[in-house]
XYZ file of C-alpha atoms in Angstrom:
511
model
C 14.205 1.827 4.803
C 11.788 2.163 8.414
C 11.369 -0.546 10.435
C 8.379 -2.805 9.697
C 5.855 -2.290 11.676
C 4.784 -5.565 12.896
C 5.390 -6.700 16.195
C 6.079 -10.054 16.907
C 4.396 -9.615 20.539
C 1.213 -8.300 19.403
C 0.392 -11.131 16.590
C -3.462 -11.539 16.076
C -2.746 -14.805 14.166
C -0.270 -16.279 17.206
C -3.049 -14.843 19.854
C -5.816 -16.865 18.198
C -4.093 -19.980 17.879
C -3.523 -20.053 21.537
C -7.322 -19.150 22.054
C -8.401 -21.452 19.225
C -6.831 -24.632 21.039
C -8.008 -23.493 24.817
C -11.628 -22.561 24.332
C -12.910 -21.074 20.940
C -12.492 -24.448 18.979
C -14.543 -26.833 21.505
C -16.836 -23.609 21.575
C -17.480 -23.311 18.154
C -17.354 -27.013 16.781
C -20.546 -27.880 19.068
C -22.429 -25.207 18.006
C -21.860 -26.075 14.201
C -21.674 -29.403 14.469
C -23.634 -31.541 11.716
C -24.491 -27.964 9.994
C -23.658 -28.172 6.624
C -24.882 -24.411 5.172
C -21.912 -22.519 4.932
C -23.715 -19.227 5.472
C -25.081 -20.438 8.514
C -22.183 -21.792 9.572
C -20.063 -18.269 8.879
C -23.248 -16.542 11.157
C -22.668 -18.957 14.178
C -19.015 -18.456 14.174
C -19.328 -14.127 13.952
C -21.953 -14.443 16.458
C -19.668 -16.367 19.037
C -16.338 -14.160 18.223
C -18.640 -11.113 18.914
C -19.857 -12.765 22.127
C -16.123 -13.499 22.930
C -14.529 -10.426 22.459
C -17.180 -8.446 24.842
C -15.069 -9.770 27.833
C -11.747 -10.476 26.346
C -9.256 -8.088 26.954
C -7.998 -7.669 23.476
C -7.308 -3.630 23.819
C -4.381 -4.424 26.519
C -3.648 -7.686 24.889
C -2.199 -5.619 21.681
C -1.656 -2.734 23.239
C -4.098 -1.135 21.051
C -4.210 3.035 21.059
C -5.184 5.936 18.822
C -2.014 6.814 16.712
C -1.565 10.416 18.137
C 1.439 12.741 17.519
C 4.057 12.484 20.131
C 6.545 15.129 20.170
C 8.759 12.894 22.393
C 9.122 10.303 19.699
C 10.339 12.738 17.552
C 12.715 14.139 19.337
C 14.225 10.550 19.690
C 13.855 9.760 15.917
C 15.608 13.312 15.415
C 18.265 12.649 17.873
C 18.907 9.452 15.879
C 19.220 11.222 12.831
C 21.668 13.662 14.097
C 23.950 10.447 15.331
C 23.952 9.353 11.744
C 24.477 12.661 10.056
C 27.550 13.023 12.653
C 30.987 13.879 10.350
C 32.481 10.750 11.897
C 29.599 8.604 10.418
C 28.294 10.387 7.546
C 25.272 8.242 6.831
C 23.267 10.647 5.041
C 20.475 8.861 3.478
C 20.011 6.847 6.971
C 20.104 10.500 8.916
C 16.974 11.437 6.611
C 14.760 8.262 7.465
C 15.081 9.241 10.870
C 14.440 13.030 10.094
C 11.416 12.232 8.381
C 9.996 10.009 11.147
C 10.594 12.891 13.314
C 8.329 14.961 10.891
C 5.829 12.326 11.104
C 5.365 11.780 14.844
C 5.936 15.568 15.538
C 3.132 18.036 16.568
C 2.026 20.504 13.700
C 3.296 24.290 14.217
C 5.891 22.547 16.953
C 9.322 23.559 17.112
C 10.090 19.950 17.495
C 9.228 19.889 13.800
C 10.896 22.816 12.687
C 14.082 21.381 13.745
C 13.537 18.234 11.625
C 12.600 20.384 8.707
C 15.751 22.386 9.529
C 17.782 19.220 9.902
C 16.763 17.627 6.497
C 17.650 21.032 4.896
C 21.297 20.121 5.847
C 21.048 17.000 4.620
C 19.592 18.445 1.079
C 22.394 20.587 1.253
C 24.757 17.793 1.314
C 23.398 15.849 -1.880
C 22.976 19.266 -3.428
C 19.842 19.550 -3.842
C 19.460 23.376 -3.235
C 15.711 23.785 -4.291
C 14.509 20.918 -1.629
C 16.996 22.705 0.651
C 14.988 25.747 0.252
C 12.211 24.103 0.835
C 12.581 22.546 3.705
C 13.950 26.052 5.194
C 10.746 27.316 4.237
C 8.656 24.608 6.195
C 10.984 24.991 8.993
C 9.758 28.559 9.381
C 6.114 27.469 8.825
C 6.708 25.745 11.745
C 8.150 28.140 14.320
C 11.870 27.297 13.896
C 13.231 28.882 16.953
C 14.276 32.341 17.232
C 17.779 31.680 18.564
C 18.930 29.189 15.699
C 17.322 31.862 12.592
C 20.687 32.753 11.824
C 21.916 29.354 10.957
C 19.247 28.910 8.732
C 19.543 32.119 7.159
C 23.043 32.095 6.371
C 22.249 28.122 4.648
C 19.469 29.785 2.640
C 21.900 32.894 1.460
C 24.488 29.699 0.626
C 21.859 28.016 -1.436
C 20.571 31.001 -3.198
C 24.265 31.464 -4.573
C 24.721 28.058 -5.405
C 22.040 27.993 -7.473
C 22.729 31.404 -9.268
C 26.163 29.870 -10.442
C 24.278 27.011 -11.410
C 21.734 28.795 -13.691
C 24.868 29.940 -15.551
C 26.642 26.635 -15.497
C 23.524 24.483 -16.265
C 21.370 26.899 -18.579
C 19.757 23.824 -20.010
C 18.690 22.243 -16.489
C 14.939 20.960 -16.385
C 13.977 22.331 -12.708
C 11.171 20.978 -11.068
C 9.252 22.475 -7.740
C 9.556 20.438 -4.395
C 6.673 20.228 -2.500
C 4.406 19.936 -5.593
C 3.465 16.566 -6.853
C 5.044 15.721 -10.116
C 4.105 13.199 -13.083
C 6.646 10.311 -13.112
C 8.044 9.919 -16.444
C 10.799 7.754 -17.235
C 11.971 9.912 -20.399
C 10.947 6.913 -22.834
C 7.246 6.280 -24.401
C 4.709 4.736 -22.567
C 3.856 0.848 -23.482
C 1.052 0.870 -25.874
C -1.168 -2.094 -26.348
C 0.325 -4.614 -29.129
C -3.173 -5.057 -30.789
C -6.614 -3.682 -31.013
C -8.477 -3.396 -27.662
C -12.006 -4.589 -26.620
C -14.509 -1.287 -27.759
C -15.828 -1.339 -23.565
C -12.457 -2.583 -22.204
C -10.195 -0.578 -24.092
C -7.149 -1.518 -21.858
C -7.050 -5.012 -22.710
C -6.604 -6.401 -26.111
C -9.556 -7.392 -27.716
C -7.986 -11.084 -28.605
C -8.179 -11.765 -25.005
C -11.388 -13.169 -23.797
C -12.940 -14.757 -20.348
C -14.041 -18.190 -20.080
C -15.535 -20.126 -17.565
C -15.892 -23.678 -16.406
C -16.053 -25.927 -13.630
C -12.126 -26.719 -14.002
C -10.734 -23.353 -13.855
C -13.912 -21.070 -12.714
C -13.501 -17.606 -14.638
C -10.084 -17.181 -16.859
C -8.952 -15.651 -19.483
C -8.055 -16.956 -22.548
C -6.147 -15.613 -25.949
C -7.820 -16.389 -29.588
C -4.740 -15.474 -31.321
C -1.329 -16.432 -31.283
C 0.736 -13.826 -29.159
C 5.146 -12.998 -29.142
C 7.147 -12.693 -25.949
C 6.982 -9.013 -25.073
C 3.303 -8.406 -26.378
C 1.795 -6.044 -24.009
C -1.629 -7.409 -23.547
C -3.208 -5.088 -20.582
C -2.612 -2.023 -19.062
C -4.293 -1.585 -16.109
C -5.071 1.306 -13.241
C -5.020 -0.780 -9.595
C -8.470 -0.069 -8.006
C -6.672 0.682 -4.710
C -2.790 0.106 -3.766
C -0.959 0.581 -0.607
C 2.551 1.538 0.346
C 4.665 -1.037 2.125
C 5.039 0.123 5.723
C 9.019 0.137 5.230
C 8.855 2.407 2.797
C 6.390 5.197 5.088
C 9.066 7.859 5.504
C 10.267 7.293 1.582
C 7.704 7.771 -0.413
C 4.387 9.759 -1.136
C 1.549 7.233 0.418
C -0.687 8.555 -2.449
C 0.847 8.380 -5.692
C 4.238 6.379 -4.476
C 6.606 9.169 -5.874
C 9.950 9.087 -4.000
C 10.316 12.236 -2.819
C 12.099 11.411 0.344
C 13.906 14.599 0.876
C 10.588 17.195 0.824
C 7.930 14.436 1.910
C 5.015 16.186 4.442
C 3.000 14.115 7.093
C -0.698 13.534 7.633
C -1.415 15.469 10.596
C -4.130 12.621 11.988
C -1.754 9.582 12.042
C 2.214 8.963 12.291
C 2.091 6.650 9.668
C 1.520 8.812 6.334
C 3.934 11.285 4.593
C 2.828 12.784 0.983
C 4.779 14.575 -1.689
C 2.826 17.590 -1.902
C -0.213 18.924 -0.361
C -2.199 18.144 -3.755
C -1.767 14.246 -2.763
C -2.346 14.761 0.954
C -5.831 16.208 -0.016
C -6.659 13.827 -2.644
C -5.485 10.522 0.049
C -7.652 12.285 2.515
C -11.101 12.682 0.134
C -10.322 9.336 -1.587
C -10.251 7.094 1.330
C -7.433 8.410 4.288
C -10.238 9.942 6.564
C -11.789 6.263 7.276
C -8.416 4.665 7.738
C -6.360 7.209 9.588
C -6.978 5.948 13.181
C -6.696 2.570 12.654
C -4.071 1.530 10.060
C -1.084 1.725 12.429
C -2.970 -0.916 14.547
C -3.623 -3.051 11.582
C -0.118 -2.910 10.409
C 1.176 -3.876 13.969
C -1.257 -6.801 14.516
C -2.221 -8.518 11.488
C 0.783 -11.120 11.621
C 0.611 -13.182 8.382
C -2.938 -11.625 7.627
C -1.089 -8.383 6.573
C -1.070 -9.814 3.043
C -4.757 -8.242 3.284
C -4.266 -5.003 4.869
C -5.185 -3.527 1.361
C -8.474 -4.771 1.864
C -9.262 -1.933 4.428
C -8.132 0.745 1.849
C -10.678 -0.798 -0.702
C -13.421 -0.724 1.817
C -12.407 2.992 2.439
C -12.289 3.997 -1.073
C -15.839 2.444 -1.339
C -17.292 4.068 1.203
C -16.183 7.322 0.109
C -17.082 6.692 -3.677
C -20.585 5.809 -2.260
C -20.409 9.386 -0.041
C -21.591 7.430 3.150
C -24.750 6.326 1.382
C -24.613 2.919 3.099
C -28.246 1.847 2.831
C -28.405 2.508 -1.023
C -25.086 0.609 -1.104
C -26.695 -2.451 0.220
C -29.549 -2.586 -1.605
C -26.956 -2.149 -4.624
C -24.758 -4.953 -3.596
C -27.769 -7.074 -3.200
C -28.210 -7.046 -6.661
C -24.995 -8.110 -7.789
C -24.733 -11.503 -9.239
C -21.206 -12.794 -8.544
C -21.586 -15.335 -11.386
C -22.413 -12.881 -13.739
C -20.850 -9.244 -13.161
C -17.389 -8.713 -13.524
C -15.220 -6.342 -15.051
C -15.924 -7.510 -18.600
C -19.262 -6.391 -18.274
C -18.653 -3.200 -17.677
C -18.085 -0.160 -20.270
C -15.235 1.111 -19.499
C -15.362 4.242 -21.294
C -17.938 5.606 -19.486
C -17.517 3.679 -16.117
C -18.789 5.132 -12.698
C -17.060 4.984 -9.206
C -20.133 2.531 -8.445
C -19.268 0.092 -11.565
C -15.482 0.084 -11.022
C -15.991 -1.086 -7.296
C -18.675 -3.629 -8.331
C -15.845 -5.368 -10.484
C -13.923 -5.914 -7.593
C -16.666 -6.801 -5.230
C -17.272 -9.682 -7.510
C -13.429 -11.259 -6.971
C -13.422 -14.696 -5.208
C -13.170 -14.672 -1.113
C -12.883 -18.614 -0.822
C -14.618 -18.186 2.119
C -16.724 -21.206 1.593
C -13.455 -23.279 1.203
C -12.148 -22.169 4.344
C -11.938 -24.128 7.661
C -13.740 -23.434 10.466
C -10.566 -22.407 12.182
C -9.717 -20.293 9.602
C -13.043 -18.321 9.033
C -12.809 -17.728 12.756
C -9.315 -16.518 12.866
C -10.563 -13.843 10.013
C -13.649 -12.771 12.045
C -11.502 -12.492 14.937
C -9.445 -10.195 13.166
C -11.832 -8.041 11.301
C -14.060 -8.061 14.647
C -11.063 -6.189 16.187
C -10.696 -3.813 13.014
C -14.680 -3.299 13.074
C -14.440 -1.945 16.640
C -11.290 0.350 16.146
C -12.845 2.284 13.109
C -15.969 2.565 14.737
C -14.430 4.011 18.064
C -11.612 6.313 15.763
C -12.891 7.271 12.618
C -16.073 9.319 10.899
C -17.455 5.458 10.254
C -18.638 5.444 14.080
C -21.216 8.323 13.928
C -22.176 6.832 11.094
C -22.869 3.623 12.361
C -23.790 4.070 15.802
C -27.802 4.264 15.313
C -27.985 1.879 12.638
C -27.099 -1.876 13.199
C -27.839 -2.647 9.660
C -24.716 0.079 8.665
C -22.541 -1.599 11.384
C -23.158 -4.763 9.852
C -22.328 -3.835 6.206
C -19.169 -2.380 7.495
C -18.077 -5.793 9.100
C -19.178 -7.840 6.274
C -17.153 -5.273 3.691
C -14.012 -5.641 6.080
C -14.273 -9.536 6.048
C -15.154 -9.621 2.456
C -12.271 -7.447 0.941
C -9.800 -8.604 3.601
C -10.322 -11.701 1.903
C -10.618 -10.958 -1.590
C -7.147 -8.998 -1.183
C -5.279 -11.908 0.429
C -6.151 -13.940 -2.968
C -5.961 -11.133 -5.516
C -3.085 -8.494 -4.408
C -0.273 -7.981 -6.608
C 3.291 -6.756 -5.177
C 3.944 -3.823 -6.660
C 7.886 -3.504 -7.863
C 10.851 -0.548 -8.767
C 14.010 -1.281 -9.904
C 16.869 -0.636 -7.325
C 20.868 -0.119 -8.118
C 21.864 -3.126 -5.994
C 25.137 -1.999 -3.877
C 28.387 -2.878 -4.976
C 30.315 -5.199 -4.189
C 33.826 -4.771 -1.869
C 36.016 -7.388 -3.554
C 36.644 -5.445 -6.566
C 39.820 -7.945 -7.150
C 37.524 -10.941 -6.714
C 35.158 -9.005 -9.295
C 37.588 -8.667 -11.795
C 38.574 -12.276 -11.056
C 35.698 -14.103 -12.002
C 33.588 -11.634 -14.038
C 36.292 -10.363 -16.423
C 34.723 -10.457 -19.957
C 37.439 -7.977 -22.181
C 35.593 -4.804 -20.983
C 35.241 -2.268 -17.683
C 32.908 -3.840 -15.164
C 32.672 -0.793 -13.323
C 30.664 0.808 -16.012
C 27.658 -2.052 -15.196
C 25.161 -1.489 -12.787
C 23.258 -4.227 -11.287
C 19.529 -3.847 -10.258
C 17.098 -5.957 -8.330
C 13.312 -5.701 -7.667
C 12.397 -4.433 -4.532
C 8.992 -4.063 -3.447
C 6.918 -1.037 -2.587
C 3.566 -1.297 -2.430
C 0.496 -3.784 -2.873
C -2.169 -3.651 -5.080
C -5.633 -4.863 -6.518
C -6.310 -4.943 -10.088
C -9.683 -5.819 -11.197
C -9.230 -7.296 -14.640
C -5.587 -8.794 -14.182
C -7.022 -10.867 -10.721
C -8.757 -12.961 -12.993
C -5.592 -14.470 -14.612
C -5.243 -18.156 -12.851
C -1.775 -19.002 -11.344
C 0.790 -21.315 -12.515
C 4.486 -22.142 -11.384
C 5.074 -21.686 -15.301
C 3.454 -18.487 -16.224
C 3.018 -17.141 -19.277
C 2.538 -13.384 -18.318
C 4.511 -10.871 -16.226
C 4.009 -7.532 -15.115
C 5.445 -4.789 -15.702
C 4.918 -1.552 -12.999
C 4.674 1.929 -14.837
C 5.729 4.958 -13.242
C 2.382 6.356 -13.228
C 0.869 3.991 -11.183
C -0.636 1.251 -13.771
C 0.592 -2.071 -14.664
C 1.426 -3.283 -18.422
C 0.724 -7.333 -18.428
C 3.104 -8.583 -20.906
C 3.343 -12.192 -22.476
C 6.876 -13.573 -21.223
C 6.868 -16.061 -23.623
C 5.008 -17.090 -26.959
C 1.363 -18.225 -26.263
C -0.496 -20.470 -28.655
C -4.079 -19.166 -29.640
C -6.823 -20.824 -27.619
C -4.004 -21.239 -24.325
C -5.150 -19.584 -21.171
C -3.217 -16.634 -19.396
C -1.245 -17.542 -15.952
C 0.325 -15.694 -13.667
C 2.582 -16.852 -10.693
C 1.180 -16.016 -7.319
C 3.979 -14.471 -5.300
């Protein structure tokens, strides 16, 4: 795993706490004294934060700068990889992560990148991944691999091709895939299906689960029939998901495939890598062009607000789906009724991008429940992200001539950072746990009349966060009755974790 991006010395929450105590608390409290209208309080706080940031050197305090390629950093990462790859150490997976980091930082077409691809081909060879080795050799040559080292690469290629020919005879029934191309993830088992008939207009949800609303629970989901443990109630695709920063040099940032040996970099930042040009192009078109320039700094400075970072992706996705028609989008959002519009009101059989966005726009923000300090902190952070987006992305030219567009962008960032903090779900995969070193001790305490060497232990590991339109309406309980199962194709199946009586509310556990 890569090192986390968050930096303690650049924590926006910590800095805001200091500023709040020094001056902002008194300044804002004086202005909102006796003001009971929550919307007007929010407007006053936003204005004061904007005025404060005009003179406050936040770029220097947080060391904010565009995420640019850097061959010097790429070289340093490759040298770290070489140290781990050395025969005396032999930590090949560790070296692979460093080589991927080097590829992400290196300039397109540079010798630095070519050498990192060449090093990665050597790692592939260590693991007997011949097709992946050839793909890295191809990438190295395409990136101007130095002529003086070409003989070494040629010999490696010839050796690998001989190995492939020998394997073809010995393992004639082996199913091959093409490295560098997107491949659907498949467990080898049938995908789960709903346990009961689905809603006519919401086919991803069983018909017996209905939306209810009251003053005690707000909007919530209830089953109208008895459910058994293991029943599949909902199979849903997230509106937006984002890879955990620690997985950035290991998985595809778009499809989340674990193609560590062949990932390729985004050419606009040093943070995202992809399994294929197909996924890279889709990500750019669907959202990444609006976040590319700010994503690394958002991860770096967010502090405990990092849980809402998928909100940035939600905004980018929505802007792309509305094809930059922000005026039309404003009119559309003004017509939405948060008390009536929800995921149950959409005909998912023919839902448009706009329809699907509506289902996440109406998710709770809890803004009116927040304290002045909490709301001011969120606005402080949102204002910084808003400024960076205008400076570094295509949203700058789009908004510079229109205060209305700029305001909409700010409002959406604040809105979806809050909805994400509340409604995000962690996406998990099963990972094999490290074996125990004390084998004798293991036998002593775990022997059960069979060879425990055959047992494998697995643990849940989080690799992404996501927001789901329908499942976000399930309330929290410390004693939940439903649980998520994350599928390899990116969807999530929600199943009953214990028997649920007819008329009972569905509950998830948050966190």
